[in-house]
Amino acid sequence: MSHFINVILPLPLENHFTYSVSQAEAEFLKPGMRVAVPFGKSKVYTGIVSAVHQEDPKIYEAKPIEQILDKKALVTGTQLKFWSWIASYYMCTEGEVLRAGLPSAFLLESETVVQLLKKAEIDEEKLTDDEFLLFEALQRQSSMKIKEIIQLLDKKTVLPIINSLVEKKVVVVNQEIYEQYKPKLERYVKLHSNYSEEAAMHQLLDDLSRAPKQREVIFTLFGISAKDKQPIKVSTLSEKSKASAGTIKSLIDKNVLEEYHLQTQRVQYEGGELAGRVKLNEYQQQALNEIEKSFETEDVCLLHGITSSGKTEIYVELIEKAISNGKQVLYLLPEIALTTQLISRLQNYFGEKVIVFHSKYSVNERVEVYQNVLGNSEKAQIIVGVRSSIFLPFQDLGLIVVDEEHESTFKQYDPAPRYNARDAAIVLGLMHKAKILLGSATPALESYFNADHSKYSLVNLNRRFGDVLLPEIEIVDIKEKHRKKRMKGHFSDRLIEEVRETLKNKEQVILFQNRRGFSPILECNTCGHSPQCPNCDVSLTFHSHNNQLRCHYCGYHMALQKKCMACGSPELSTKGFGTEKVETELKALFPKHNIGRMDLDTTRGKHGYEKIISAFEEGQIDILIGTQMLTKGLDFRNVRLVGIMNADSLLNFPDFRAHERSFQLMLQVAGRAGRTQKRGLVLIQTYNPHHQIVQQVSTNNYQEMYQEQLDERRQYKYPPFYRLVRITLKGRDYSRVNEGADWLATSLKNSFYENVLGPEFPPVARIRNEYYKNILLKIPQKQSISKTKIIVGKILQTFRAIGSYRSVKVVVNVDPY
Ligand code: ADP
Ligand code: ZN
Ligand code: ZN
């Protein structure tokens, strides 16, 4: 009898591929193990076994595998099931899901680049002959492709050798794509152990009597450590004792103080005890009880808790219970970079049980996290991660928390699988029989709709922790202010007045300026020309700090031109305003204060976000200007005023979700104000003070926003009443894209009639020299989604078979917004 296996290859193939194996191999192999297999003319890939069977594929002759790469399954049965769900729901292939789901170090193939790990501590004794040969070769040349290694070692089966070297931490693979993530180190000081005896300390203070500044530092150090017994940062000591860095350095040089470094994220628990848990207040306790009650009968619960109501502490309680029952917990976050605050809070409570899955982790670190989760290790009880962490090999998931569930960053746009991690997490949770908690102050319309229609249970938390009031929200009519000449640049007199007042009281200010669609553009006053990107259909954006014009789509940039490139006139002006412009104006208005800016440009560096956030936390920045990034769950203690520079730029965005998103963004950014005792103030500058969304934000009326938006969605056939599938065609040949789009739209209309919209050019119709055209398919609630997808799939297959459209790429995006 012949034996076969089905293999999922990391390629966009419709089907699993069948290979032949020996009887012994068939007995050994289990679904989820890796095998090296030949594919195409001469390539080798790592694939995952999906089935072991005896059915000859018939259509082609099954080739034998090259090698078995695992002793135990690397991918669990639940993962295989989950991959197949993702592929069918999001209309992509399982190979694409596999690529997204496994660290690339697991997927060695002919083209994989292998490098020596920097600073590897290598015990040459422990290397086999082949491993040693490769190790030597890699010392001579910095990197090698697998196919070169095949030549070097003169054997076909080299993947196990490389896998073993990855495990021995000698080499890394595909490293150049990722930057190494290293937690930030901070400087701390303590009194040198020479002075732990009281007598020695008195002697020291006597000795320092002629150095009053240094003496002051020592006294301050005693003061702080007596109070809160925490490690003392150099920066804190310098601030509290008013001593210069030089003074502290000389104390270190004299061996009076001892300097040491800690990772920011770990400070609180390394070496120290775990922080005691807080006691929930009665509202939190009640919400927790309701959630737990609902979990007795329901699987998914939506926690609608206003900003600063203390949702995190409720999550902590639920996590604690889940792990004490021996279950794993997945805590999904929209973004890691902005949530170091939250991660240190979790690490405070749970110490080493928390593992973070970070998009900036290197390949090796990802492998480590993956192995820890797979092995259900002590170190991986609570997995905190961004959207891609839904693909980890959970063993026994008991709870999934989706924090800030309304965030659009849970959706992956490119490449496939184009999944929404919130929605997929629910399916994952159900597969594990886990409970799922969605939390937000401003739930996504769909989630609230599901709660409203009893698909999820709903728990409300309407009080801020400590009974802090929600900030007062005041609308400033800037049309009126312009008319009365009460504007200075983009600042109304009201905003200036309140900024001044806040700074006078030594409190902080946040100013929010949405960047989308509102970046400064250069325009000629004479002929109206504005410089365009040569590769994309957009105007270039002006960046004053380096005098550049840049394309935000493809990164094209050029130096600022002194004359109009069309007519030669020197009279150029900038239109629109971004964060940089706000910063320039603000510096002129408040020259004596420290102003910080947080946007894509200022947070590029490795610890860009953290630097700005901690500078603001430590009071080194008085006014922080920022984009959307500011809205993401940050917890600042001393912010009294939040200014929204221009609400209209959000409201006018051409997208059916613009109003919902504006409401969420404005309420979230408002939620950064007044999180301690004193009531905060939010000023919203707008040309449309009567706009219903602005009004709903100012009265914190989620219900009304929800009802109104829902009516519009119903009327215009949008989610949650209709599901959307967007089909994008793109290609370098303009007319091919056009004709292809017409063909495809016509075929779709034959089946779905008026529920097919387009084809239409998107607002930016050319990016990196490719033309784009969209078709939107709306699926009514009562129409079967799976049948619809089968029909769409067939139409696409026919389309791809048409020779003249071969150069046109088709991208299918399910739930695209
Ligand atoms: P949310 O996530 O709902 O916006 P947070 O969980 O960030 O709110 O809580 C807001 C603030 O209140 C945080 O600084 C948190 O430490 C504090 N807090 C919340 N609950 C408690 C509690 N039961 N005891 C002490 N402090 C709490
Ligand atoms: Zn001109
Ligand atoms: Zn461009």
PDB file of N, CA and C in Angstrom, residues 532-538 553 762-772:
ATOM      1  N   GLN A 532       3.420  67.386  -7.366  1.00  0.00           N
ATOM      2  CA  GLN A 532       2.813  66.069  -7.276  1.00  0.00           C
ATOM      3  C   GLN A 532       3.894  64.994  -7.174  1.00  0.00           C
ATOM      4  N   CYS A 533       3.527  63.870  -6.577  1.00  0.00           N
ATOM      5  CA  CYS A 533       4.438  62.734  -6.583  1.00  0.00           C
ATOM      6  C   CYS A 533       4.477  62.149  -7.996  1.00  0.00           C
ATOM      7  N   PRO A 534       5.664  61.855  -8.511  1.00  0.00           N
ATOM      8  CA  PRO A 534       5.726  61.284  -9.855  1.00  0.00           C
ATOM      9  C   PRO A 534       5.181  59.848  -9.909  1.00  0.00           C
ATOM     10  N   ASN A 535       5.103  59.153  -8.782  1.00  0.00           N
ATOM     11  CA  ASN A 535       4.658  57.748  -8.788  1.00  0.00           C
ATOM     12  C   ASN A 535       3.216  57.557  -8.357  1.00  0.00           C
ATOM     13  N   CYS A 536       2.659  58.563  -7.673  1.00  0.00           N
ATOM     14  CA  CYS A 536       1.321  58.395  -7.116  1.00  0.00           C
ATOM     15  C   CYS A 536       0.492  59.630  -7.454  1.00  0.00           C
ATOM     16  N   ASP A 537      -0.839  59.463  -7.409  1.00  0.00           N
ATOM     17  CA  ASP A 537      -1.698  60.601  -7.695  1.00  0.00           C
ATOM     18  C   ASP A 537      -1.987  61.434  -6.463  1.00  0.00           C
ATOM     19  N   VAL A 538      -0.977  61.956  -5.833  1.00  0.00           N
ATOM     20  CA  VAL A 538      -1.199  62.810  -4.665  1.00  0.00           C
ATOM     21  C   VAL A 538      -0.226  63.975  -4.692  1.00  0.00           C
ATOM     22  N   TYR A 553       2.606  58.160   0.486  1.00  0.00           N
ATOM     23  CA  TYR A 553       2.247  56.822   0.016  1.00  0.00           C
ATOM     24  C   TYR A 553       3.471  55.988  -0.336  1.00  0.00           C
ATOM     25  N   PRO A 762     -10.314  54.821  -6.564  1.00  0.00           N
ATOM     26  CA  PRO A 762     -10.251  55.339  -5.189  1.00  0.00           C
ATOM     27  C   PRO A 762      -9.717  56.767  -5.192  1.00  0.00           C
ATOM     28  N   PRO A 763      -9.815  57.468  -4.044  1.00  0.00           N
ATOM     29  CA  PRO A 763      -9.345  58.861  -3.987  1.00  0.00           C
ATOM     30  C   PRO A 763      -7.907  59.013  -4.484  1.00  0.00           C
ATOM     31  N   VAL A 764      -7.050  58.077  -4.151  1.00  0.00           N
ATOM     32  CA  VAL A 764      -5.705  58.090  -4.720  1.00  0.00           C
ATOM     33  C   VAL A 764      -5.641  56.914  -5.682  1.00  0.00           C
ATOM     34  N   ALA A 765      -5.699  57.211  -6.974  1.00  0.00           N
ATOM     35  CA  ALA A 765      -5.920  56.150  -7.956  1.00  0.00           C
ATOM     36  C   ALA A 765      -4.632  55.581  -8.521  1.00  0.00           C
ATOM     37  N   ARG A 766      -3.500  56.180  -8.156  1.00  0.00           N
ATOM     38  CA  ARG A 766      -2.243  55.637  -8.640  1.00  0.00           C
ATOM     39  C   ARG A 766      -1.238  55.687  -7.509  1.00  0.00           C
ATOM     40  N   ILE A 767      -0.671  54.560  -7.154  1.00  0.00           N
ATOM     41  CA  ILE A 767       0.331  54.486  -6.092  1.00  0.00           C
ATOM     42  C   ILE A 767       1.501  53.671  -6.612  1.00  0.00           C
ATOM     43  N   ARG A 768       2.709  54.179  -6.420  1.00  0.00           N
ATOM     44  CA  ARG A 768       3.910  53.512  -6.934  1.00  0.00           C
ATOM     45  C   ARG A 768       3.732  53.071  -8.379  1.00  0.00           C
ATOM     46  N   ASN A 769       3.173  53.963  -9.167  1.00  0.00           N
ATOM     47  CA  ASN A 769       2.996  53.708 -10.595  1.00  0.00           C
ATOM     48  C   ASN A 769       2.042  52.570 -10.933  1.00  0.00           C
ATOM     49  N   GLU A 770       1.214  52.180  -9.979  1.00  0.00           N
ATOM     50  CA  GLU A 770       0.173  51.211 -10.306  1.00  0.00           C
ATOM     51  C   GLU A 770      -1.182  51.897 -10.211  1.00  0.00           C
ATOM     52  N   TYR A 771      -2.062  51.585 -11.179  1.00  0.00           N
ATOM     53  CA  TYR A 771      -3.412  52.144 -11.158  1.00  0.00           C
ATOM     54  C   TYR A 771      -4.321  51.241 -10.348  1.00  0.00           C
ATOM     55  N   TYR A 772      -5.236  51.863  -9.617  1.00  0.00           N
ATOM     56  CA  TYR A 772      -6.137  51.123  -8.731  1.00  0.00           C
ATOM     57  C   TYR A 772      -7.585  51.332  -9.143  1.00  0.00           C
TER      58      TYR A 772
END
